[in-house]
Amino acid sequence: MERLLENKICIITGAAQGIGREIARRFANDGAVVYACDRQEFTSDDAHIHPLVFDITDAATVKAAMMQVFKTEGRIDVLVNNAGVVFNHKIGMIMREETELMFRINVIAVLELIQLVSRLMARNGGGSIVNIASVTAVLGSPGQVAYSATKGAIIAMTKSAAKELAPQGIRVNAVAPGIVKTERFAELYEANGEKIDERISHIALGRLGTPEDIANACSFLSSDRASYISGQILGVDGCASI
Ligand SMILES: NC(=O)c1ccc[n+]([C@@H]2O[C@H](COP(=O)([O-])OP(=O)(O)OC[C@H]3O[C@@H](n4cnc5c(N)ncnc54)[C@H](O)[C@@H]3O)[C@@H](O)[C@H]2O)c1
């Protein structure tokens, strides 16, 4: 059977755990050569996944790492901007330091990665960029005013970048996950179990998302099967209504 990402050179940020780790596994199983980046040290027993440790807000290190991948592989085909942080507070309790940090990681670093990697993609005729947004940016969510603003910025950035980069053969899309059951979920459920049960009751498909659900969407959007899809925000949220 044809593998969706055969021999594509892919960069995935935030790939040490959670959704990013699953995207890296999915892509490797789909035939990609994966450069999995994270600020945490991590290892992978898959020979097609190469861990790279750096913080995406450190512009000089990011540039050196991307140039090294380009030099080694001769091209970059796919960038998945998955790394992100979340601080949840109700209005009145939102802290400027946390908000600034969220914007630095979730927005500015993504913008800089798009700027840097799109130039490298353009040298080989194009590529695909997938940004991880959130259903909170589309539907809103109490307690997530600052976080959802960062993901709203991702959606806006995706649409404009798609238009600007199309002439260079670069497609830009976003995936907007609903609540995804990652390792962190158990902790979250302990603190907010009732609220989460309430949220699940508003998911038409009746369950939380899995990292695999998100990884499958990213794989499709990164593949040539999506060659006429750009500037889109794909909700992967089980048809959530709030
Ligand atoms: N889990 C969910 O329910 C959910 C829902 C909607 C959107 N998202 C988004 O999906 C993405 C992944 O979420 P997750 O739940 O897997 O998160 P997670 O916290 O489990 O993993 C995020 C990874 O990003 C890395 N990271 C964070 N800041 C970084 C930086 N400055 N440089 C390099 N690496 C950095 C972390 O070390 C971590 O390994 C995030 O963008 C998140 O906002 C998650």
PDB file of C-alpha atoms and ligand atoms in Angstrom:
ATOM      1  CA  MET A   1       0.000   0.000   0.000  1.00  0.00           C
ATOM      2  CA  GLU A   2       1.189   3.515  -0.831  1.00  0.00           C
ATOM      3  CA  ARG A   3       2.521   5.341   2.225  1.00  0.00           C
ATOM      4  CA  LEU A   4       1.291   8.930   2.479  1.00  0.00           C
ATOM      5  CA  LEU A   5       4.599  10.592   3.343  1.00  0.00           C
ATOM      6  CA  GLU A   6       7.165   8.314   1.676  1.00  0.00           C
ATOM      7  CA  ASN A   7      10.636   9.928   1.929  1.00  0.00           C
ATOM      8  CA  LYS A   8       9.291  13.340   2.898  1.00  0.00           C
ATOM      9  CA  ILE A   9      11.618  15.319   5.164  1.00  0.00           C
ATOM     10  CA  CYS A  10       9.458  16.535   8.059  1.00  0.00           C
ATOM     11  CA  ILE A  11      10.053  18.825  11.029  1.00  0.00           C
ATOM     12  CA  ILE A  12       7.688  18.468  13.994  1.00  0.00           C
ATOM     13  CA  THR A  13       7.954  20.736  17.028  1.00  0.00           C
ATOM     14  CA  GLY A  14       6.921  19.769  20.560  1.00  0.00           C
ATOM     15  CA  ALA A  15       7.452  16.105  19.749  1.00  0.00           C
ATOM     16  CA  ALA A  16       8.755  14.724  23.069  1.00  0.00           C
ATOM     17  CA  GLN A  17       5.292  13.890  24.373  1.00  0.00           C
ATOM     18  CA  GLY A  18       1.564  14.168  23.813  1.00  0.00           C
ATOM     19  CA  ILE A  19       0.151  15.031  20.397  1.00  0.00           C
ATOM     20  CA  GLY A  20       3.564  15.881  18.884  1.00  0.00           C
ATOM     21  CA  ARG A  21       5.052  12.505  19.795  1.00  0.00           C
ATOM     22  CA  GLU A  22       2.123  10.771  18.091  1.00  0.00           C
ATOM     23  CA  ILE A  23       2.482  12.968  14.987  1.00  0.00           C
ATOM     24  CA  ALA A  24       6.158  11.926  14.809  1.00  0.00           C
ATOM     25  CA  ARG A  25       5.217   8.221  15.069  1.00  0.00           C
ATOM     26  CA  ARG A  26       2.408   8.527  12.497  1.00  0.00           C
ATOM     27  CA  PHE A  27       4.683  10.353  10.044  1.00  0.00           C
ATOM     28  CA  ALA A  28       7.485   7.790  10.467  1.00  0.00           C
ATOM     29  CA  ASN A  29       4.967   4.958   9.877  1.00  0.00           C
ATOM     30  CA  ASP A  30       3.769   6.830   6.798  1.00  0.00           C
ATOM     31  CA  GLY A  31       7.318   6.723   5.393  1.00  0.00           C
ATOM     32  CA  ALA A  32       8.684  10.136   6.425  1.00  0.00           C
ATOM     33  CA  VAL A  33      12.129  11.046   7.708  1.00  0.00           C
ATOM     34  CA  VAL A  34      11.197  12.894  10.898  1.00  0.00           C
ATOM     35  CA  TYR A  35      13.144  15.565  12.756  1.00  0.00           C
ATOM     36  CA  ALA A  36      11.331  15.683  16.085  1.00  0.00           C
ATOM     37  CA  CYS A  37      12.102  18.866  18.044  1.00  0.00           C
ATOM     38  CA  ASP A  38      11.478  19.672  21.685  1.00  0.00           C
ATOM     39  CA  ARG A  39      13.018  21.689  24.504  1.00  0.00           C
ATOM     40  CA  GLN A  40      12.970  18.557  26.695  1.00  0.00           C
ATOM     41  CA  GLU A  41      15.577  15.818  26.251  1.00  0.00           C
ATOM     42  CA  PHE A  42      13.951  12.713  24.793  1.00  0.00           C
ATOM     43  CA  THR A  43      14.775   9.619  22.818  1.00  0.00           C
ATOM     44  CA  SER A  44      13.054   7.561  20.151  1.00  0.00           C
ATOM     45  CA  ASP A  45      13.593   3.907  19.298  1.00  0.00           C
ATOM     46  CA  ASP A  46      12.350   4.510  15.746  1.00  0.00           C
ATOM     47  CA  ALA A  47      15.335   4.906  13.405  1.00  0.00           C
ATOM     48  CA  HIS A  48      13.297   7.290  11.199  1.00  0.00           C
ATOM     49  CA  ILE A  49      12.723   9.757  14.073  1.00  0.00           C
ATOM     50  CA  HIS A  50      15.690  12.020  14.826  1.00  0.00           C
ATOM     51  CA  PRO A  51      15.320  13.948  18.105  1.00  0.00           C
ATOM     52  CA  LEU A  52      16.562  17.544  18.121  1.00  0.00           C
ATOM     53  CA  VAL A  53      16.620  19.408  21.426  1.00  0.00           C
ATOM     54  CA  PHE A  54      16.095  23.173  21.338  1.00  0.00           C
ATOM     55  CA  ASP A  55      13.675  25.838  22.487  1.00  0.00           C
ATOM     56  CA  ILE A  56      11.642  27.252  19.573  1.00  0.00           C
ATOM     57  CA  THR A  57      11.892  30.763  21.066  1.00  0.00           C
ATOM     58  CA  ASP A  58      15.696  30.718  20.710  1.00  0.00           C
ATOM     59  CA  ALA A  59      15.922  32.133  17.175  1.00  0.00           C
ATOM     60  CA  ALA A  60      19.652  31.523  16.653  1.00  0.00           C
ATOM     61  CA  THR A  61      19.451  27.862  17.697  1.00  0.00           C
ATOM     62  CA  VAL A  62      16.312  27.308  15.633  1.00  0.00           C
ATOM     63  CA  LYS A  63      18.044  28.718  12.555  1.00  0.00           C
ATOM     64  CA  ALA A  64      21.154  26.579  13.096  1.00  0.00           C
ATOM     65  CA  ALA A  65      19.019  23.432  13.529  1.00  0.00           C
ATOM     66  CA  MET A  66      16.913  24.066  10.406  1.00  0.00           C
ATOM     67  CA  MET A  67      19.992  24.863   8.298  1.00  0.00           C
ATOM     68  CA  GLN A  68      21.610  21.638   9.526  1.00  0.00           C
ATOM     69  CA  VAL A  69      18.560  19.571   8.512  1.00  0.00           C
ATOM     70  CA  PHE A  70      18.523  21.285   5.117  1.00  0.00           C
ATOM     71  CA  LYS A  71      22.240  20.641   4.637  1.00  0.00           C
ATOM     72  CA  THR A  72      21.926  16.971   5.645  1.00  0.00           C
ATOM     73  CA  GLU A  73      18.785  16.154   3.644  1.00  0.00           C
ATOM     74  CA  GLY A  74      18.961  18.678   0.799  1.00  0.00           C
ATOM     75  CA  ARG A  75      15.373  19.778   1.385  1.00  0.00           C
ATOM     76  CA  ILE A  76      12.543  20.258   3.889  1.00  0.00           C
ATOM     77  CA  ASP A  77       9.084  19.136   2.752  1.00  0.00           C
ATOM     78  CA  VAL A  78       6.882  19.496   5.833  1.00  0.00           C
ATOM     79  CA  LEU A  79       6.768  21.629   8.989  1.00  0.00           C
ATOM     80  CA  VAL A  80       4.275  20.873  11.762  1.00  0.00           C
ATOM     81  CA  ASN A  81       4.107  23.674  14.331  1.00  0.00           C
ATOM     82  CA  ASN A  82       2.779  21.694  17.281  1.00  0.00           C
ATOM     83  CA  ALA A  83       4.782  22.959  20.314  1.00  0.00           C
ATOM     84  CA  GLY A  84       2.627  25.094  22.552  1.00  0.00           C
ATOM     85  CA  VAL A  85       1.900  25.963  26.164  1.00  0.00           C
ATOM     86  CA  VAL A  86      -1.322  26.714  27.967  1.00  0.00           C
ATOM     87  CA  PHE A  87      -2.137  28.730  31.092  1.00  0.00           C
ATOM     88  CA  ASN A  88      -5.828  28.817  31.983  1.00  0.00           C
ATOM     89  CA  HIS A  89      -7.250  31.598  34.167  1.00  0.00           C
ATOM     90  CA  LYS A  90     -10.527  33.433  34.358  1.00  0.00           C
ATOM     91  CA  ILE A  91     -10.604  37.163  33.524  1.00  0.00           C
ATOM     92  CA  GLY A  92      -9.264  39.036  36.553  1.00  0.00           C
ATOM     93  CA  MET A  93      -6.689  36.323  37.297  1.00  0.00           C
ATOM     94  CA  ILE A  94      -4.799  36.402  33.980  1.00  0.00           C
ATOM     95  CA  MET A  95      -1.107  37.125  34.490  1.00  0.00           C
ATOM     96  CA  ARG A  96       0.878  39.216  32.010  1.00  0.00           C
ATOM     97  CA  GLU A  97       4.056  37.093  32.312  1.00  0.00           C
ATOM     98  CA  GLU A  98       2.173  33.922  31.400  1.00  0.00           C
ATOM     99  CA  THR A  99       0.325  35.641  28.564  1.00  0.00           C
ATOM    100  CA  GLU A 100       3.586  37.012  27.144  1.00  0.00           C
ATOM    101  CA  LEU A 101       5.169  33.573  27.380  1.00  0.00           C
ATOM    102  CA  MET A 102       2.201  31.980  25.587  1.00  0.00           C
ATOM    103  CA  PHE A 103       2.420  34.542  22.782  1.00  0.00           C
ATOM    104  CA  ARG A 104       6.198  34.052  22.498  1.00  0.00           C
ATOM    105  CA  ILE A 105       5.898  30.261  22.172  1.00  0.00           C
ATOM    106  CA  ASN A 106       2.477  29.757  20.553  1.00  0.00           C
ATOM    107  CA  VAL A 107       2.600  32.680  18.119  1.00  0.00           C
ATOM    108  CA  ILE A 108       5.915  34.517  17.607  1.00  0.00           C
ATOM    109  CA  ALA A 109       8.077  31.387  17.461  1.00  0.00           C
ATOM    110  CA  VAL A 110       5.634  29.826  14.978  1.00  0.00           C
ATOM    111  CA  LEU A 111       5.740  32.933  12.805  1.00  0.00           C
ATOM    112  CA  GLU A 112       9.541  32.869  12.831  1.00  0.00           C
ATOM    113  CA  LEU A 113       9.637  29.152  11.995  1.00  0.00           C
ATOM    114  CA  ILE A 114       7.266  29.704   9.068  1.00  0.00           C
ATOM    115  CA  GLN A 115       9.438  32.575   7.873  1.00  0.00           C
ATOM    116  CA  LEU A 116      12.643  30.550   8.065  1.00  0.00           C
ATOM    117  CA  VAL A 117      11.417  27.154   6.823  1.00  0.00           C
ATOM    118  CA  SER A 118       9.268  28.521   3.973  1.00  0.00           C
ATOM    119  CA  ARG A 119      12.400  30.024   2.407  1.00  0.00           C
ATOM    120  CA  LEU A 120      14.109  26.631   2.551  1.00  0.00           C
ATOM    121  CA  MET A 121      11.005  24.851   1.178  1.00  0.00           C
ATOM    122  CA  ALA A 122      10.810  27.334  -1.688  1.00  0.00           C
ATOM    123  CA  ARG A 123      14.309  26.326  -2.846  1.00  0.00           C
ATOM    124  CA  ASN A 124      12.895  22.881  -3.760  1.00  0.00           C
ATOM    125  CA  GLY A 125       9.597  23.973  -5.245  1.00  0.00           C
ATOM    126  CA  GLY A 126       7.374  24.003  -2.168  1.00  0.00           C
ATOM    127  CA  GLY A 127       6.088  22.047   0.795  1.00  0.00           C
ATOM    128  CA  SER A 128       3.381  21.858   3.416  1.00  0.00           C
ATOM    129  CA  ILE A 129       3.032  23.642   6.755  1.00  0.00           C
ATOM    130  CA  VAL A 130       0.507  22.487   9.366  1.00  0.00           C
ATOM    131  CA  ASN A 131      -0.108  24.639  12.433  1.00  0.00           C
ATOM    132  CA  ILE A 132      -1.822  23.251  15.522  1.00  0.00           C
ATOM    133  CA  ALA A 133      -4.568  25.657  16.613  1.00  0.00           C
ATOM    134  CA  SER A 134      -7.419  24.729  18.994  1.00  0.00           C
ATOM    135  CA  VAL A 135     -11.195  24.435  19.014  1.00  0.00           C
ATOM    136  CA  THR A 136     -11.103  27.125  21.735  1.00  0.00           C
ATOM    137  CA  ALA A 137     -10.109  29.686  19.075  1.00  0.00           C
ATOM    138  CA  VAL A 138     -13.137  28.767  16.972  1.00  0.00           C
ATOM    139  CA  LEU A 139     -15.833  28.254  19.611  1.00  0.00           C
ATOM    140  CA  GLY A 140     -14.469  30.145  22.640  1.00  0.00           C
ATOM    141  CA  SER A 141     -13.928  28.678  26.092  1.00  0.00           C
ATOM    142  CA  PRO A 142     -14.324  30.227  29.558  1.00  0.00           C
ATOM    143  CA  GLY A 143     -11.025  30.366  31.448  1.00  0.00           C
ATOM    144  CA  GLN A 144      -9.069  30.265  28.183  1.00  0.00           C
ATOM    145  CA  VAL A 145      -9.299  33.897  27.043  1.00  0.00           C
ATOM    146  CA  ALA A 146      -5.531  34.408  26.741  1.00  0.00           C
ATOM    147  CA  TYR A 147      -4.751  30.919  25.401  1.00  0.00           C
ATOM    148  CA  SER A 148      -7.546  31.054  22.826  1.00  0.00           C
ATOM    149  CA  ALA A 149      -6.220  34.447  21.661  1.00  0.00           C
ATOM    150  CA  THR A 150      -2.875  32.779  20.829  1.00  0.00           C
ATOM    151  CA  LYS A 151      -4.659  30.065  18.856  1.00  0.00           C
ATOM    152  CA  GLY A 152      -6.860  32.654  17.120  1.00  0.00           C
ATOM    153  CA  ALA A 153      -3.624  34.300  16.013  1.00  0.00           C
ATOM    154  CA  ILE A 154      -2.523  30.940  14.589  1.00  0.00           C
ATOM    155  CA  ILE A 155      -5.716  30.697  12.548  1.00  0.00           C
ATOM    156  CA  ALA A 156      -5.292  34.215  11.150  1.00  0.00           C
ATOM    157  CA  MET A 157      -1.610  33.565  10.422  1.00  0.00           C
ATOM    158  CA  THR A 158      -2.455  30.312   8.627  1.00  0.00           C
ATOM    159  CA  LYS A 159      -4.901  31.990   6.268  1.00  0.00           C
ATOM    160  CA  SER A 160      -2.585  34.899   5.368  1.00  0.00           C
ATOM    161  CA  ALA A 161       0.524  32.721   5.046  1.00  0.00           C
ATOM    162  CA  ALA A 162      -1.392  30.341   2.749  1.00  0.00           C
ATOM    163  CA  LYS A 163      -2.167  33.208   0.363  1.00  0.00           C
ATOM    164  CA  GLU A 164       1.327  34.668   0.507  1.00  0.00           C
ATOM    165  CA  LEU A 165       3.190  31.364   0.087  1.00  0.00           C
ATOM    166  CA  ALA A 166       0.959  29.727  -2.544  1.00  0.00           C
ATOM    167  CA  PRO A 167       2.971  31.136  -5.475  1.00  0.00           C
ATOM    168  CA  GLN A 168       6.015  29.302  -4.061  1.00  0.00           C
ATOM    169  CA  GLY A 169       4.142  25.992  -3.951  1.00  0.00           C
ATOM    170  CA  ILE A 170       3.784  26.035  -0.168  1.00  0.00           C
ATOM    171  CA  ARG A 171       0.450  25.014   1.342  1.00  0.00           C
ATOM    172  CA  VAL A 172      -0.407  26.210   4.860  1.00  0.00           C
ATOM    173  CA  ASN A 173      -3.242  24.688   6.889  1.00  0.00           C
ATOM    174  CA  ALA A 174      -4.188  24.373  10.548  1.00  0.00           C
ATOM    175  CA  VAL A 175      -5.675  21.580  12.608  1.00  0.00           C
ATOM    176  CA  ALA A 176      -7.941  22.711  15.444  1.00  0.00           C
ATOM    177  CA  PRO A 177      -8.178  19.860  17.984  1.00  0.00           C
ATOM    178  CA  GLY A 178     -10.905  19.547  20.578  1.00  0.00           C
ATOM    179  CA  ILE A 179      -9.961  18.144  23.985  1.00  0.00           C
ATOM    180  CA  VAL A 180      -7.360  15.449  23.412  1.00  0.00           C
ATOM    181  CA  LYS A 181      -6.607  12.663  25.848  1.00  0.00           C
ATOM    182  CA  THR A 182      -2.836  13.013  26.328  1.00  0.00           C
ATOM    183  CA  GLU A 183      -0.710  12.114  29.375  1.00  0.00           C
ATOM    184  CA  ARG A 184      -1.551  15.501  30.901  1.00  0.00           C
ATOM    185  CA  PHE A 185      -5.222  14.665  30.746  1.00  0.00           C
ATOM    186  CA  ALA A 186      -5.342  12.574  33.936  1.00  0.00           C
ATOM    187  CA  GLU A 187      -4.046  15.573  35.921  1.00  0.00           C
ATOM    188  CA  LEU A 188      -6.531  17.887  34.251  1.00  0.00           C
ATOM    189  CA  TYR A 189      -9.377  15.475  34.880  1.00  0.00           C
ATOM    190  CA  GLU A 190      -8.499  15.215  38.565  1.00  0.00           C
ATOM    191  CA  ALA A 191      -8.727  19.011  38.912  1.00  0.00           C
ATOM    192  CA  ASN A 192     -11.721  19.622  36.598  1.00  0.00           C
ATOM    193  CA  GLY A 193     -13.512  16.273  36.174  1.00  0.00           C
ATOM    194  CA  GLU A 194     -17.043  17.637  36.306  1.00  0.00           C
ATOM    195  CA  LYS A 195     -16.351  20.423  33.803  1.00  0.00           C
ATOM    196  CA  ILE A 196     -14.716  17.973  31.426  1.00  0.00           C
ATOM    197  CA  ASP A 197     -17.673  15.567  31.644  1.00  0.00           C
ATOM    198  CA  GLU A 198     -19.886  18.546  30.782  1.00  0.00           C
ATOM    199  CA  ARG A 199     -17.672  19.364  27.755  1.00  0.00           C
ATOM    200  CA  ILE A 200     -17.790  15.726  26.566  1.00  0.00           C
ATOM    201  CA  SER A 201     -21.583  15.886  26.674  1.00  0.00           C
ATOM    202  CA  HIS A 202     -21.328  18.584  23.967  1.00  0.00           C
ATOM    203  CA  ILE A 203     -19.228  16.450  21.621  1.00  0.00           C
ATOM    204  CA  ALA A 204     -21.562  14.948  19.028  1.00  0.00           C
ATOM    205  CA  LEU A 205     -19.332  11.910  18.494  1.00  0.00           C
ATOM    206  CA  GLY A 206     -19.481  11.297  22.251  1.00  0.00           C
ATOM    207  CA  ARG A 207     -15.804  10.918  23.100  1.00  0.00           C
ATOM    208  CA  LEU A 208     -12.592  12.838  23.596  1.00  0.00           C
ATOM    209  CA  GLY A 209     -10.035  13.080  20.811  1.00  0.00           C
ATOM    210  CA  THR A 210      -6.922  10.928  20.806  1.00  0.00           C
ATOM    211  CA  PRO A 211      -3.420  11.968  19.719  1.00  0.00           C
ATOM    212  CA  GLU A 212      -3.888   9.502  16.824  1.00  0.00           C
ATOM    213  CA  ASP A 213      -6.944  11.475  15.593  1.00  0.00           C
ATOM    214  CA  ILE A 214      -4.840  14.632  15.381  1.00  0.00           C
ATOM    215  CA  ALA A 215      -1.813  12.863  13.867  1.00  0.00           C
ATOM    216  CA  ASN A 216      -3.962  11.312  11.102  1.00  0.00           C
ATOM    217  CA  ALA A 217      -5.284  14.755  10.112  1.00  0.00           C
ATOM    218  CA  CYS A 218      -1.747  16.210  10.080  1.00  0.00           C
ATOM    219  CA  SER A 219      -0.487  13.332   7.943  1.00  0.00           C
ATOM    220  CA  PHE A 220      -3.231  13.832   5.352  1.00  0.00           C
ATOM    221  CA  LEU A 221      -2.742  17.622   5.186  1.00  0.00           C
ATOM    222  CA  SER A 222       1.025  17.150   4.825  1.00  0.00           C
ATOM    223  CA  SER A 223       0.665  14.627   2.011  1.00  0.00           C
ATOM    224  CA  ASP A 224       0.293  15.136  -1.723  1.00  0.00           C
ATOM    225  CA  ARG A 225      -3.285  13.869  -1.420  1.00  0.00           C
ATOM    226  CA  ALA A 226      -4.073  17.325   0.011  1.00  0.00           C
ATOM    227  CA  SER A 227      -2.314  19.121  -2.852  1.00  0.00           C
ATOM    228  CA  TYR A 228      -5.333  21.380  -3.566  1.00  0.00           C
ATOM    229  CA  ILE A 229      -6.007  22.239   0.093  1.00  0.00           C
ATOM    230  CA  SER A 230      -4.496  25.387   1.589  1.00  0.00           C
ATOM    231  CA  GLY A 231      -5.584  28.123   3.988  1.00  0.00           C
ATOM    232  CA  GLN A 232      -7.995  25.726   5.742  1.00  0.00           C
ATOM    233  CA  ILE A 233      -8.688  25.163   9.429  1.00  0.00           C
ATOM    234  CA  LEU A 234      -9.604  21.522   9.939  1.00  0.00           C
ATOM    235  CA  GLY A 235     -11.536  20.959  13.165  1.00  0.00           C
ATOM    236  CA  VAL A 236     -10.686  17.569  14.674  1.00  0.00           C
ATOM    237  CA  ASP A 237     -13.045  17.804  17.620  1.00  0.00           C
ATOM    238  CA  GLY A 238     -15.709  15.120  17.254  1.00  0.00           C
ATOM    239  CA  CYS A 239     -18.191  17.811  16.142  1.00  0.00           C
ATOM    240  CA  ALA A 240     -18.017  19.804  19.371  1.00  0.00           C
ATOM    241  CA  SER A 241     -20.592  22.505  19.993  1.00  0.00           C
ATOM    242  CA  ILE A 242     -19.028  24.345  22.962  1.00  0.00           C
TER     243      ILE A 242
HETATM  244  N1  LIG B   1      -4.200  18.404  24.467  1.00  0.00           N
HETATM  245  C1  LIG B   1      -5.254  19.073  24.061  1.00  0.00           C
HETATM  246  O1  LIG B   1      -6.395  18.832  24.513  1.00  0.00           O
HETATM  247  C2  LIG B   1      -5.128  20.144  23.014  1.00  0.00           C
HETATM  248  C3  LIG B   1      -6.276  20.702  22.457  1.00  0.00           C
HETATM  249  C4  LIG B   1      -6.166  21.689  21.481  1.00  0.00           C
HETATM  250  C5  LIG B   1      -4.908  22.095  21.052  1.00  0.00           C
HETATM  251  N2  LIG B   1      -3.788  21.554  21.631  1.00  0.00           N
HETATM  252  C6  LIG B   1      -2.495  22.020  21.137  1.00  0.00           C
HETATM  253  O2  LIG B   1      -1.767  20.897  20.662  1.00  0.00           O
HETATM  254  C7  LIG B   1      -0.368  21.098  20.843  1.00  0.00           C
HETATM  255  C8  LIG B   1       0.212  19.935  21.629  1.00  0.00           C
HETATM  256  O3  LIG B   1      -0.500  19.810  22.847  1.00  0.00           O
HETATM  257  P1  LIG B   1      -0.209  18.643  23.904  1.00  0.00           P
HETATM  258  O4  LIG B   1      -1.457  18.474  24.680  1.00  0.00           O
HETATM  259  O5  LIG B   1       0.426  17.473  23.251  1.00  0.00           O
HETATM  260  O6  LIG B   1       0.856  19.410  24.840  1.00  0.00           O
HETATM  261  P2  LIG B   1       2.039  18.855  25.748  1.00  0.00           P
HETATM  262  O7  LIG B   1       2.302  19.894  26.783  1.00  0.00           O
HETATM  263  O8  LIG B   1       1.783  17.455  26.189  1.00  0.00           O
HETATM  264  O9  LIG B   1       3.260  18.829  24.718  1.00  0.00           O
HETATM  265  C9  LIG B   1       3.788  20.005  24.194  1.00  0.00           C
HETATM  266  C10 LIG B   1       5.262  19.763  23.884  1.00  0.00           C
HETATM  267  O10 LIG B   1       5.786  21.002  23.402  1.00  0.00           O
HETATM  268  C11 LIG B   1       7.056  21.210  24.006  1.00  0.00           C
HETATM  269  N3  LIG B   1       7.333  22.638  24.059  1.00  0.00           N
HETATM  270  C12 LIG B   1       6.646  23.603  24.740  1.00  0.00           C
HETATM  271  N4  LIG B   1       7.249  24.776  24.607  1.00  0.00           N
HETATM  272  C13 LIG B   1       8.325  24.581  23.802  1.00  0.00           C
HETATM  273  C14 LIG B   1       9.350  25.433  23.316  1.00  0.00           C
HETATM  274  N5  LIG B   1       9.406  26.733  23.649  1.00  0.00           N
HETATM  275  N6  LIG B   1      10.307  24.890  22.512  1.00  0.00           N
HETATM  276  C15 LIG B   1      10.275  23.575  22.188  1.00  0.00           C
HETATM  277  N7  LIG B   1       9.361  22.723  22.651  1.00  0.00           N
HETATM  278  C16 LIG B   1       8.393  23.218  23.446  1.00  0.00           C
HETATM  279  C17 LIG B   1       6.920  20.618  25.403  1.00  0.00           C
HETATM  280  O11 LIG B   1       8.180  20.329  25.982  1.00  0.00           O
HETATM  281  C18 LIG B   1       6.074  19.379  25.129  1.00  0.00           C
HETATM  282  O12 LIG B   1       6.866  18.243  24.848  1.00  0.00           O
HETATM  283  C19 LIG B   1      -0.236  22.452  21.549  1.00  0.00           C
HETATM  284  O13 LIG B   1      -0.006  23.459  20.586  1.00  0.00           O
HETATM  285  C20 LIG B   1      -1.604  22.638  22.188  1.00  0.00           C
HETATM  286  O14 LIG B   1      -1.904  23.984  22.411  1.00  0.00           O
HETATM  287  C21 LIG B   1      -3.871  20.588  22.585  1.00  0.00           C
END
